Structures are given as structure tokens and as C-alpha cells.
Amino acid sequence: MKMISILGSTGSIGISTLNVICSLGDAYKVFGLSCHKNITLLQDQIHQFKPEYAIITDQSSYNLFLKEHGTNLGDTKILFGDEGLNTITSNKNVDTIIAAITGFSCIHPVISAINHNKTILIANKEILVSAGNMIISELRNSKAVMLPIDSEHNALLQIILSSGLEYKINDADYYKAKIKNIIITASGGPFIDYNLNDLKRVNANDAIQHPTWNMGKKISVDSSTMMNKGLEIIEAKTLFNLDIDNIKAIIHRQSKIHAFVEFFDGTVISHMSNPDMRIPISYAITYPERIYSNNKGDFSYKNFSFEEVIYDKFPCYRLARKVAEIGKNTGLILNAANEISVEYFLEDKISYLDIPNIIEDILDSSVVVDHDSLDSIIENDKEIRELTRNYIKTRYS
Ligand code: NDP
Ligand code: MG
């Protein structure tokens, strides 16, 4: 039996993961769940999956839960915060961790999972962007395995394995010798046909209406600015380590082709599936086998289209590509400034077009350094968040 802990079980990826686990039968069991504030859904999930532990990371939500239920709900023990997450990532009975907490705060439990030699199925891209080198070096010093869930990167993994190559995370020599280019697709988000004037009037509710995927709010805003694709270029760099000129993105509005790999002999292999996160999640859970059965009808091949990404329209994508080339802590700066800007935009405190301007100004005014420890990465992330908050307060309120 495979025991699974889900970091962020109440989110879009968390819910899809539980859905997949249900359909896989008795060979897969939930060991730990976690939420931040959504204790109502967590309670339902505890009743249904009866995990050993459930973790609440928001202090007042935890206090409220404790007041109503005490420290146990049925046989499930309720724990708090990073220490609680540590319990469900380090326990000797756990095999697999799903990293589906949104944002940089997923760093602590993922490092704990690596240090305890777990298999980590990573949906969270923010930590690969902010701390990619450190995560790769921790992986190299452990027996842990990290597999991507993000649909494009999971597609790349599937293409690579189907082509007879091996999955060797971050191995530049290996992949540069075998692969000419990798290309990930982007739907273009809800504003692909908007002009600058239209974008001035966009609000948070418009930005979270994704045309093809149903996701959490933060990643939906990122998809609309195409920051999501920019973060994914850096994520692909961390996982497969080609030169950045050989990692490309193309707009494919239907979200049915997720990635292409171009080989040196001229062959191009693509991965297709309906836009349904249960497909990459299930592949990662049952890897290297394909066990999941989704009962949808036949795949439709109608009207596939491809377009170049227009950089002027998507300044966040341009910024992320620049960062991917510079490296060092610029991914951390980009990510932290973006997380704060998106948070303020969702709270209606800045406008949509402020997002790239703020990120660019923060990138221009921050010190570029290399980090050699987790502590310095965490400290730097805090600094950039504070800098971005202060900048928004003085400049935009
Ligand atoms: P959601 O916003 O739907 O869910 C986020 C989850 O993280 C929830 O369980 C939430 O708890 C929890 N959470 C939020 N903030 C914190 C915090 N500070 N500390 C601990 N837990 C927290 O996000 P998604 O599921 O859409 O995305 C999750 C991750 O997966 C992101 O990094 C995203 O980029 C990535 N991803 C998502 C895809 C998708 O299709 N959704 C596709 C590819 C990647 P609560 O519900 O209580 O707030
Ligand atoms: Mg993706």
C-alpha cells in the first residue's frame, strides 16, 4: 500500500488528488491532509479519508477547530503549522508527498520531505523558481525523488520516458546531448484578445475566469498575466536544465497539447490530453505505470491552433524570461514581488496593469546575490516581500 500526504488538500490540486486516490482503490491511502483556513472542507475530508493526521496552518482557524472538536476528530490527530506539516512529511509510514500548497510557504514541508527521502509530487512551482538550485542540491544529497505534476512538465516527463530517455532531474549534460528544444504551451488566459485599454478596466473577478483550466485564484491571475508561463519556463530550467534559449512557450488556446520535445534528428513529439489535472496527478502517483482510468469520452482533435507569445502584451512573461537567464536570486525576487502584487490585486488595492510595473521596479532595486543556505533564501524572501509591501503602500495608496 502507498501512503500519501497532501500538502494543501483543500485547494484545486488537493481536491483533484483526493479524487484520483478515491478511484485508485485500496492500494493508495491518505496519511495526512493540510489546509490553511478552509476548516469546513478539511472536516469533510477527514470524515471521508480518515487520515492519521490533519494539519491546519492558519492560527485562528486552528484555534477555532480546536474549540469545536478538540485535538482529535475520530481517529485523526489535528496538528498546527509547519511542525504539523513536518509530521506528515517525515513519518516513516509515508511514501509520497503531494506539494500543493500555493506560494513560497511550501518550502519548509518540501525540504522536510526531501530530507526524509520521500517521493515528492510537486505542483507548487513558486519554490522551484525561488529556490531551485538549493532544492536540486538537497535532492542530490538524499534518496528523495521529485516528479512534476504541473501539466506541461508532467507532459515533458512523459515524452522523455516514452522516447526511451531517462528522468535525470536537472542533468544538463544528459538532456543537452539528447534534446534540442522543449516547448511548453500556454492557453493565453482570459485576456489574450484584449488591447491595452481593455486591460486597464480588468478586475480580480475577470482575471480569475480561466478559459480552459479550473484552478486556485493566485495561479489563475498568474495565467492571465502569463507570469504563470514565465514561472514554468524557470521550472522547466530547474527540472531539465537546457539553455534558456532552448526552453520556449507557444500559445495553444485549446490546452490539449501540453508540451513538445524537439530532438536533434528533426523529430518532434508532443503530449496531449484534455485539460484535467487528474491526468498528470494520477500519472505521477502511479509512476512509472499508468493505472488511472478517467471515464471521459474520446479525445477530440478539432481545431488546434498555435500562436507566438507577444512579449509587449505580456510584460510578466518578458520579465520572467530575463530572470531565467540571469539566475542567482532573481527568481526569488520575481516570485516574491509577484506573490505580493497578486495578493494586493485580488484585494482590489492595485490595478491589473500595476502588477508588472511593481515587479520590474522591485527587480531593478534589489540586490542580486547567490544563496548558499536555506536560511538566507528564507530571509531574502521575507525582505523582498516587505520591500514590495512598502513600495506599494508609498507608491500606490
Ligand atoms: P489553491 O489556492 O486552490 O489551493 C491552495 C492550497 O494551499 C489550499 O489547500 C490552501 O488552504 C493552502 N494554503 C494557502 N495558503 C497557505 C499557507 N500560507 N500555508 C499553508 N497552506 C496554504 O491553489 P491550487 O491548488 O490551484 O495551486 C496549488 C499549487 O499548485 C500552486 O503552487 C500552483 O501554482 C500549482 N499548480 C496548480 C495547478 C492547478 O490546476 N490548480 C496547475 C499546476 C500547478 P485553504 O484552502 O485552507 O486556503
Ligand atoms: Mg502548468
Short mmCIF file of C-alpha atoms and ligand atoms in Angstrom, two decimals, residues 8-14 34-38 57 85 99-103 105 123-126 150-151 213-217 219 228 232 277, ligand 1:
data_model
loop_
_atom_site.label_atom_id
_atom_site.label_comp_id
_atom_site.label_asym_id
_atom_site.label_seq_id
_atom_site.Cartn_x
_atom_site.Cartn_y
_atom_site.Cartn_z
CA GLY A 8 -2.86 21.79 0.55
CA SER A 9 -5.63 19.18 0.33
CA THR A 10 -8.40 21.82 0.30
CA GLY A 11 -7.12 23.53 -2.88
CA SER A 12 -7.82 22.80 -6.51
CA ILE A 13 -4.87 20.37 -6.86
CA GLY A 14 -5.56 18.85 -3.43
CA SER A 34 -3.50 20.00 5.31
CA CYS A 35 -5.40 23.25 4.92
CA HIS A 36 -4.70 26.88 5.76
CA LYS A 37 -8.15 28.34 6.56
CA ASN A 38 -10.78 26.12 4.95
CA THR A 57 -1.61 26.22 9.24
CA LEU A 85 3.35 19.61 8.23
CA ALA A 99 3.21 19.51 -2.71
CA ALA A 100 0.08 21.56 -3.48
CA ILE A 101 0.29 24.45 -1.02
CA THR A 102 0.31 27.63 -3.05
CA GLY A 103 3.28 30.03 -2.90
CA SER A 105 5.39 28.78 2.12
CA ALA A 123 2.55 21.02 -8.20
CA ASN A 124 3.98 24.11 -6.49
CA LYS A 125 6.21 25.98 -8.93
CA GLU A 126 6.95 29.01 -6.75
CA ASP A 150 2.33 20.78 -13.40
CA SER A 151 0.70 19.63 -16.64
CA TRP A 213 -8.47 25.26 -16.56
CA ASN A 214 -10.24 25.44 -13.22
CA MET A 215 -7.61 26.50 -10.65
CA GLY A 216 -6.92 28.46 -7.47
CA LYS A 217 -7.11 32.27 -7.59
CA ILE A 219 -2.39 30.77 -10.34
CA ASN A 228 2.50 31.53 -14.86
CA GLU A 232 7.03 27.50 -15.79
CA MET A 277 -5.26 17.95 -13.70
P1 NDP B 1 -5.50 26.78 -4.30
O1 NDP B 1 -5.50 28.21 -3.94
O2 NDP B 1 -6.73 26.19 -4.89
O3 NDP B 1 -5.12 25.88 -3.01
C1 NDP B 1 -4.02 26.20 -2.22
C2 NDP B 1 -3.90 25.23 -1.06
O4 NDP B 1 -2.84 25.69 -0.21
C3 NDP B 1 -5.14 25.19 -0.18
O5 NDP B 1 -5.23 23.93 0.43
C4 NDP B 1 -4.85 26.27 0.87
O6 NDP B 1 -5.58 26.11 2.08
C5 NDP B 1 -3.36 26.05 1.08
N1 NDP B 1 -2.67 27.26 1.51
C6 NDP B 1 -2.85 28.53 1.05
N2 NDP B 1 -2.00 29.38 1.67
C7 NDP B 1 -1.30 28.65 2.55
C8 NDP B 1 -0.28 28.96 3.51
N3 NDP B 1 0.18 30.22 3.69
N4 NDP B 1 0.23 27.95 4.25
C9 NDP B 1 -0.21 26.68 4.10
N5 NDP B 1 -1.18 26.33 3.21
C10 NDP B 1 -1.71 27.30 2.44
O7 NDP B 1 -4.26 26.56 -5.27
P2 NDP B 1 -4.07 25.47 -6.44
O8 NDP B 1 -4.48 24.13 -5.95
O9 NDP B 1 -4.63 25.98 -7.69
O10 NDP B 1 -2.49 25.51 -6.63
C11 NDP B 1 -1.62 24.93 -5.68
C12 NDP B 1 -0.20 24.94 -6.24
O11 NDP B 1 -0.17 24.12 -7.40
C13 NDP B 1 0.27 26.34 -6.69
O12 NDP B 1 1.63 26.48 -6.38
C14 NDP B 1 0.06 26.33 -8.20
O13 NDP B 1 0.98 27.15 -8.89
C15 NDP B 1 0.29 24.86 -8.53
N6 NDP B 1 -0.41 24.39 -9.72
C16 NDP B 1 -1.78 24.41 -9.76
C17 NDP B 1 -2.46 23.97 -10.89
C18 NDP B 1 -3.96 23.93 -10.93
O14 NDP B 1 -4.52 23.43 -11.90
N7 NDP B 1 -4.67 24.40 -9.92
C19 NDP B 1 -1.73 23.51 -12.07
C20 NDP B 1 -0.31 23.50 -11.91
C21 NDP B 1 0.32 23.92 -10.78
P3 NDP B 1 -7.05 26.78 2.24
O15 NDP B 1 -7.93 26.10 1.23
O16 NDP B 1 -7.43 26.48 3.63
O17 NDP B 1 -6.87 28.24 1.95
#
